[in-house]
XYZ file of C-alpha atoms in Angstrom:
383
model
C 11.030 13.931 57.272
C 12.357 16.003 54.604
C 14.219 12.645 52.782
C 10.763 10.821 53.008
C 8.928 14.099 51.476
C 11.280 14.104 48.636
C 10.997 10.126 47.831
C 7.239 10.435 47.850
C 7.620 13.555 45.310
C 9.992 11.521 43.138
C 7.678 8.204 43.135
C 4.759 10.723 42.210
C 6.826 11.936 39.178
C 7.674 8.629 38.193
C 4.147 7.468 38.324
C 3.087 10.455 36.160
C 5.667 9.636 33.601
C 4.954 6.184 33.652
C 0.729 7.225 32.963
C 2.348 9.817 30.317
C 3.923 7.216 28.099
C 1.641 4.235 28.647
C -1.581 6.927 27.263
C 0.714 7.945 24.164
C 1.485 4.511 23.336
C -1.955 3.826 23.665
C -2.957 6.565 21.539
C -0.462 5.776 19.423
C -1.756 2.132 18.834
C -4.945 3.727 18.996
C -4.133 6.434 16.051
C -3.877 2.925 14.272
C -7.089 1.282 14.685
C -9.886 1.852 12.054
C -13.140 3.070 13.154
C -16.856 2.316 11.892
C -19.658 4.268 13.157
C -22.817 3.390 12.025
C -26.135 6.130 11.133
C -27.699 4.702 14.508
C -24.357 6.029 16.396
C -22.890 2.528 17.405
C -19.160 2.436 17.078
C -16.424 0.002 16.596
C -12.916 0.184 16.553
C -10.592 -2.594 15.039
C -9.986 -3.100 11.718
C -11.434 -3.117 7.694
C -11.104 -6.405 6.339
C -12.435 -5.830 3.023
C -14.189 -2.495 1.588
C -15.823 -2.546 -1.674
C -18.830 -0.363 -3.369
C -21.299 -3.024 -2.238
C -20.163 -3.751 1.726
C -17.738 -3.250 4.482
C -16.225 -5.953 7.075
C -15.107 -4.843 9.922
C -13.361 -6.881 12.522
C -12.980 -5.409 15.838
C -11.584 -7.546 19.420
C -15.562 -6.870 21.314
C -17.767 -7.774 18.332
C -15.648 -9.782 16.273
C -16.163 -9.571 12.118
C -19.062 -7.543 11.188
C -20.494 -7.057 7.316
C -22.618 -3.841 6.173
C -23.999 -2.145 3.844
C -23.122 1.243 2.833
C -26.449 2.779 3.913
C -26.145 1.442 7.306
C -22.998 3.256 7.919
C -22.344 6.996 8.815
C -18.838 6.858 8.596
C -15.350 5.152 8.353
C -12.095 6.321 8.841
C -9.026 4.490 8.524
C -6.243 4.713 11.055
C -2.721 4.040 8.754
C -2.141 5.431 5.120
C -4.847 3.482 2.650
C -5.331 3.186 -1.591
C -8.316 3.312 -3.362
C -8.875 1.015 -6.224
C -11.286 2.147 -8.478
C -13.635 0.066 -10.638
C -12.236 -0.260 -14.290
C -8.696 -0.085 -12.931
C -6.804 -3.429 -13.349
C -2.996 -3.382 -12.093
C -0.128 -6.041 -13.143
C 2.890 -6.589 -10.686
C 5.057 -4.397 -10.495
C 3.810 -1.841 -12.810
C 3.473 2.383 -12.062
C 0.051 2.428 -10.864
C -0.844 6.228 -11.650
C -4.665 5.645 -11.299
C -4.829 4.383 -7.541
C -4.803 7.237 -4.881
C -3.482 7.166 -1.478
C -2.995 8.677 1.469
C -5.246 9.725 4.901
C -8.976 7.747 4.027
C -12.580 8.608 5.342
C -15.513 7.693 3.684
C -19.143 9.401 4.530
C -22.645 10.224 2.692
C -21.607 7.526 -0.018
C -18.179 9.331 -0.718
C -14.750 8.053 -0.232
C -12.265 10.817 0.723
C -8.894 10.415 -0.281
C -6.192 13.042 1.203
C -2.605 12.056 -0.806
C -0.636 14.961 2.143
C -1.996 16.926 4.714
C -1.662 20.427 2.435
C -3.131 18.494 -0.334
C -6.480 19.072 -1.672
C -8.390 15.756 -0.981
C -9.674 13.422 -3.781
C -13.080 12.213 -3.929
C -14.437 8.687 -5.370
C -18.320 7.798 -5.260
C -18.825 4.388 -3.263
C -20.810 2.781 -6.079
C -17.447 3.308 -8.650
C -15.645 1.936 -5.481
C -13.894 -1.635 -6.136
C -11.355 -1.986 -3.234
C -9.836 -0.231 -0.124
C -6.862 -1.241 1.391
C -4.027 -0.104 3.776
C -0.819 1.305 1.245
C 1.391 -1.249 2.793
C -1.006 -4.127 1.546
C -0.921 -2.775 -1.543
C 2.622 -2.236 -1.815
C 3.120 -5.806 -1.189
C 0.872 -7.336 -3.623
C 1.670 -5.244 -6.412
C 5.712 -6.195 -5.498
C 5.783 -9.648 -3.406
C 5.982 -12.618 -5.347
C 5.036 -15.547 -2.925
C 6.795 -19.315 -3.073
C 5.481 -21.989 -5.382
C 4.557 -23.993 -2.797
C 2.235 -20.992 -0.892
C -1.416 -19.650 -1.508
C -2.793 -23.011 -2.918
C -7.122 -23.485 -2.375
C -9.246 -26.542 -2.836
C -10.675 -29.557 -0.889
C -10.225 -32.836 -0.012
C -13.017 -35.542 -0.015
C -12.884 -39.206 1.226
C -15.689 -41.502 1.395
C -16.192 -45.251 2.266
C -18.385 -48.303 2.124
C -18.772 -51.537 3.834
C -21.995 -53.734 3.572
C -21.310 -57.486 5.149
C -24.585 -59.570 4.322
C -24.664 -62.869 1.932
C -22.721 -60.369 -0.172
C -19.425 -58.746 1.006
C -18.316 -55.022 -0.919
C -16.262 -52.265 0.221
C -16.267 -48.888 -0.914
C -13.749 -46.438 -0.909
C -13.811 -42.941 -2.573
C -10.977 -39.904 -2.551
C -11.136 -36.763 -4.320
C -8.204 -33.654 -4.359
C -8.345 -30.387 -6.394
C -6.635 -28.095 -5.645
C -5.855 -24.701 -7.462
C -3.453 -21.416 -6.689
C -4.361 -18.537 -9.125
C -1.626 -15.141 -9.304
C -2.028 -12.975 -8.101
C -4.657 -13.454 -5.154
C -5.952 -10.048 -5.517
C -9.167 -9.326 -7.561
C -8.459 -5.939 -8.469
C -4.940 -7.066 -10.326
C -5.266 -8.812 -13.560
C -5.159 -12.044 -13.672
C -1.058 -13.338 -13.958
C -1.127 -17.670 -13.941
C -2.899 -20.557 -12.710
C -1.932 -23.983 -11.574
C -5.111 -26.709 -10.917
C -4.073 -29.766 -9.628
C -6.784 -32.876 -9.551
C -6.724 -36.672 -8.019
C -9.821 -38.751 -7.755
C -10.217 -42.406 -7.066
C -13.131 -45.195 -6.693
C -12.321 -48.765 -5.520
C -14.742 -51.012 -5.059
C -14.680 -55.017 -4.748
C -17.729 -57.108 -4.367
C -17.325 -60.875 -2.927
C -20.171 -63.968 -2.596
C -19.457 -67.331 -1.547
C -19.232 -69.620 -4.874
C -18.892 -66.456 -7.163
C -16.123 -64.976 -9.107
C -15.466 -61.467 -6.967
C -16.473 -57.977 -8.840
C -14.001 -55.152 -8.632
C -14.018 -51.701 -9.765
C -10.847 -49.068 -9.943
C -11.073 -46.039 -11.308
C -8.681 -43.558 -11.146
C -7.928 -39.984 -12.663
C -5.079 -37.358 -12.093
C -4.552 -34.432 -14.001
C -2.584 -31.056 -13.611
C -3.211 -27.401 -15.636
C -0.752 -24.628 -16.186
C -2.062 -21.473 -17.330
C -0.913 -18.525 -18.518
C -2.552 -15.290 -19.211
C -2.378 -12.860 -22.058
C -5.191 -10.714 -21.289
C -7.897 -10.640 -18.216
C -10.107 -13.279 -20.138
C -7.948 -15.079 -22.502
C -5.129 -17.449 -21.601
C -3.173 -20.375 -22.858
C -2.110 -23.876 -21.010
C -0.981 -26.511 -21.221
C -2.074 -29.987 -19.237
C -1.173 -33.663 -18.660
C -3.296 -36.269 -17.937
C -3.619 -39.806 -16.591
C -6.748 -42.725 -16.113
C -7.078 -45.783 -14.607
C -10.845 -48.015 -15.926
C -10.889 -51.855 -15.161
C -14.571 -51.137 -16.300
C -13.569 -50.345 -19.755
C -10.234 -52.438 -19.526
C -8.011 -49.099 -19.604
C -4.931 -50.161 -17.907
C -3.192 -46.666 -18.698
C -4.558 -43.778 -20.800
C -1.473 -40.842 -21.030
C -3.122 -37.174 -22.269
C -0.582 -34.273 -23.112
C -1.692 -31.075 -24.331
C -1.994 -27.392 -24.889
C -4.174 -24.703 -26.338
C -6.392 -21.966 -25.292
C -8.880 -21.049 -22.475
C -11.476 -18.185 -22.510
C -12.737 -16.960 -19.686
C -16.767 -16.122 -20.148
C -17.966 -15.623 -17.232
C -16.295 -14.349 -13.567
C -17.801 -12.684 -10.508
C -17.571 -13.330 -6.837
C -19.851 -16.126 -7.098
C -19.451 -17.247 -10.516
C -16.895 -18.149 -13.212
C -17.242 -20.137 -16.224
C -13.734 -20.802 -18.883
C -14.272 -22.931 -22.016
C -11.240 -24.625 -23.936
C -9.725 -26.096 -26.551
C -6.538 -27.540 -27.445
C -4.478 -30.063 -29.475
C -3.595 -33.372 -27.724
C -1.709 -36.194 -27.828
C -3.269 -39.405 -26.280
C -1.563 -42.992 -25.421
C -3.793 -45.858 -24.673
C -2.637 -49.144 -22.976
C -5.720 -51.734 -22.627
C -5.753 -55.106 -20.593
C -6.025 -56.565 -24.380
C -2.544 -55.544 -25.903
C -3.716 -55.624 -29.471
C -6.420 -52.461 -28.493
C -2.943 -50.315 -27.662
C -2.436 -47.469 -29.728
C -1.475 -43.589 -30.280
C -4.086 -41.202 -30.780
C -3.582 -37.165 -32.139
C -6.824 -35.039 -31.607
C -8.099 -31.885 -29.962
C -9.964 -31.980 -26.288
C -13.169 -29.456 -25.945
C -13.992 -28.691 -22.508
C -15.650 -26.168 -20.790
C -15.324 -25.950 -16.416
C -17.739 -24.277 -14.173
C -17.493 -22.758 -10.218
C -19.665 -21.282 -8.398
C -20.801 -20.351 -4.744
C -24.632 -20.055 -3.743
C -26.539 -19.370 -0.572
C -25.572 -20.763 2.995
C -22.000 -21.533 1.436
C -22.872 -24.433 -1.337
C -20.667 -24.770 -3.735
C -21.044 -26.940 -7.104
C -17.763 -27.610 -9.572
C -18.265 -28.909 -12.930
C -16.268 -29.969 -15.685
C -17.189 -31.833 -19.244
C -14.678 -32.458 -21.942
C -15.018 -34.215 -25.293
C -11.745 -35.934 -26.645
C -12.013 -36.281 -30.486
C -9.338 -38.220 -32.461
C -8.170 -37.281 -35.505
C -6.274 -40.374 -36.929
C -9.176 -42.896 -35.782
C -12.459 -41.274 -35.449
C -13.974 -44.172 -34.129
C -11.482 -43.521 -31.043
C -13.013 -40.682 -29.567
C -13.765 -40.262 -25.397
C -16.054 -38.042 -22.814
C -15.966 -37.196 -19.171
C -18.386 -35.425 -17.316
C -17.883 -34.496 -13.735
C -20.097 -32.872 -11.431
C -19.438 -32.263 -7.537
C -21.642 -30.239 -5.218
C -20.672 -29.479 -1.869
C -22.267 -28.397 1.456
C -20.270 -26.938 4.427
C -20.954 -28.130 7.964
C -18.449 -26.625 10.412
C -15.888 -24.701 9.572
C -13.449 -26.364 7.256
C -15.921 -28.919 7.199
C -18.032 -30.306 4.764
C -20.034 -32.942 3.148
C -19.341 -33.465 -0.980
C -21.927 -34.991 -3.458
C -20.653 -35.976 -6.714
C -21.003 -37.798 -10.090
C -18.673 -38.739 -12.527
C -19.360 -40.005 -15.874
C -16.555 -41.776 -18.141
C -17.280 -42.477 -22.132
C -14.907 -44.353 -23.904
C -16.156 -45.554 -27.622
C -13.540 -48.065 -28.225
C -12.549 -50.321 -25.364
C -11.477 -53.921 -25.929
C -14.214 -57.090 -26.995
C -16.152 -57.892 -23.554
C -15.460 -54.171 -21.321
C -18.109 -51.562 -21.103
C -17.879 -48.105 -23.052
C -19.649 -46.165 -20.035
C -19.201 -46.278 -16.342
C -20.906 -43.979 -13.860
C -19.717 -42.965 -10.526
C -22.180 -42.061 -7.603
C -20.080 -40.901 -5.123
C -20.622 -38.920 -1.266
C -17.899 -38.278 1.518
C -16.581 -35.679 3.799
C -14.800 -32.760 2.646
C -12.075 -30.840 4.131
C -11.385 -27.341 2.943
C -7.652 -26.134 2.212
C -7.099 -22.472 2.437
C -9.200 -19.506 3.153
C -12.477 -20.278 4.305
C -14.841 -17.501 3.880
C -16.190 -16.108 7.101
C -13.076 -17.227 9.202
C-alpha cells in the first residue's frame, strides 16, 4: 500500500510540473501576442499588421484581419519590442536612425507610448504625426537586409482571346506583362531603385474564302532601371523594342537615359514625368525606309488604386527626332483593371501607336481595343 501511495504522489507531481511548464510556455507565447481592445470593450489578441496615424489592422486566429480607425479603439499594446516611425522621418539602408524610438509600445487616447527600458522615462508621439509601427526586428531587417534580384517583384499578367467562325474566319489573341520591384519595399524609407519590366502582344489574322487573309502583329517590350538621387527625383535608363505589320515596322530598337520626377505619390496615387535623350533604329518591311534616328522621348506614367480595388495604369510618350523631324512617333497606353477573386481579375485596355513616317502603302496609326483576364503577381491587398 505504501509503494502504490508513493507512485500516485509522484504521478501527481509530475502532472503539476507538466501544467507548470505548459501555462509558462503559454504565457510566454502569450507575452508575445499583440492585443486590441476596442472603446466598446471587445478584445482581440493576434497580431498588428500595419499601424499608421489613419488605421490599424489587426489579424488575430478567431476573427481573422480586422481594419479600424483610431477612434474606435481604446487601446493597443504590443507584445515584442516595437519602433515608431514618425511622419517627416525618411530612413536609407543602413544608415544611424537617431529619430525612430523603440522599445515596450502602447498606444491609448490618440497617444502612442514609447518606453526605450523599463527605468526609462517613456516617449510620447500623437497618432495623427504617426506614420508607421512596427516590431524592432522588422525594422532591423529592412533597414539592413538586402533581398535577391530575383525577389519582391509586383505586377500582372493579362491574356485574352478571340475566335469568330462565320463566312469570315479571325482569331484573336492578346497578352500583356508588367511587372515592377521598387527598393526598398518600405514606405517610410526613401526611395533606393526601381526596375519595370513590360511585354504586350496583339495577333490577329482574318481569313474569307476567295480573299487575300488580313493579319495584325503587334508587339512591344520594354525594361526601366532607375535610380534615385533624392525621394522625388531619379535618373534611368531604358531599352526598348516594337513589332507593327500595320505600319510595316519590322524592328524599331529604342536606347536611352535621362531623368524622372516624381509629382505626385500617395497610397493610392503616383504620377512621374520624364525625359531623356535616345537613340532609335528603325528596320521597315521596305528596306529603303531603314534608318538611325537621335532624339529625346517625353513621357509621363500614371498609377493609381480607387474604390472596390480598380486599378487604372497609364502611360503616353512622345518620341521627337532630332536629325529628321519629319521622323517623330507617339504611344499612348491606357489599362484599367477590375479584381474578381482574389488574384483574379478582369483587364480593359487601349493602346494607341503613332508613327509619322512609315513606308508608301502602311498606316501611320493603329489602335488596340483589347480585354482579358488578369492574374496578379505579388501582394494582393487584403490577403
Amino acid at each position: 500500500m505504501l509503494l502504490k501511495s508513493n507512485q500516485f504522489r509522484l504521478a501527481i507531481l509530475l502532472l503539476l510540473a507538466f501544467c507548470g511548464i505548459d501555462a509558462l510556455a503559454a504565457q510566454s507565447v502569450s507575452a508575445q501576442h499583440d492585443v486590441l481592445i476596442f472603446v466598446n470593450g471587445e478584445k482581440l489578441i493576434g497580431q498588428v499588421v500595419e499601424a499608421t496615424a489613419k488605421e490599424v489592422t489587426f489579424k488575430s486566429e478567431m476573427a481573422g484581419k480586422v481594419t479600424a480607425k483610431w477612434d474606435k479603439i481604446k487601446e493597443l499594446r504590443y507584445g515584442e519590442s516595437a519602433a515608431v516611425v514618425k511622419k517627416g522621418v525618411k530612413l536609407h539602408w543602413g544608415e544611424p536612425f537617431p529619430n525612430v524610438p523603440q522599445g515596450t509600445v502602447t498606444a491609448a487616447n490618440g497617444q502612442v507610448q514609447v518606453r526605450p527600458a523599463p527605468s526609462a522615462p517613456p516617449i510620447s508621439v500623437p497618432v495623427s504625426n504617426l506614420q508607421n509601427l512596427v516590431t524592432s526586428e522588422e525594422f532591423e531587417r529592412a533597414m539592413h537586409e538586402h533581398p535577391s534580384f530575383f525577389s519582391d517583384w509586383k505586377g500582372a499578367a493579362t491574356a485574352g482571346a478571340s475566335l469568330v467562325v462565320a463566312t469570315q474566319n479571325e482569331r484573336t489573341y492578346t497578352s500583356n506583362i508588367s511587372l515592377v520591384r521598387a527598393m526598398p519595399l518600405e514606405s517610410w524609407l526613401n526611395p533606393i531603385r526601381r526596375t519595370k519590366v513590360t511585354f504586350n502582344s496583339a495577333y490577329g489574322i482574318l481569313t474569307q474564302p476567295g480573299q487575300p487573309s488580313v493579319e495584325t502583329s503587334i508587339l512591344h517590350g520594354e525594361a526601366q532601371h532607375d535610380e534615385y538621387f533624392t525621394p522625388s527625383l531619379f535618373g534611368f535608363g531604358d531599352a526598348a523594342f516594337d513589332h507593327n505589320f500595320a505600319q510595316g515596322l519590322d524592328l524599331q530598337q529604342t536606347y536611352g537615359g535621362g531623368v524622372g520626377w516624381t509629382a505626385i505619390k500617395s497610397d493610392s496615387e503616383e504620377l512621374d514625368v520624364k525625359g531623356a535623350m535616345t537613340y532609335m533604329r528603325q528596320q521597315f518591311q521596305t528596306a529603303q525606309a531603314n534608318q538611325n534616328l537621335i532624339g529625346s522621348t517625353f513621357s509621363e506614367s500614371f498609377s493609381g488604386k480607387f474604390v472596390h480595388g480598380l486599378t487604372l495604369q497609364q502611360d503616353v510618350a512622345f518620341l521627337p527626332a532630332w536629325n529628321n523631324t519629319n521622323a517623330y512617333s507617339a504611344v499612348a497606353n491606357i489599362a484599367v483593371t477590375l479584381p474578381l477573386y482574389k488574384r483574379f481579375g478582369i483587364t480593359v485596355g487601349i493602346l494607341d501607336n503613332f508613327l509619322n513616317n512609315p513606308p508608301p502603302g502602311f498606316r501611320k496609326n493603329s489602335f488596340t481595343f483589347t480585354t482579358g483576364a488578369t492574374y496578379t503577381i505579388g501582394p494582393v491587398a487584403g490577403q
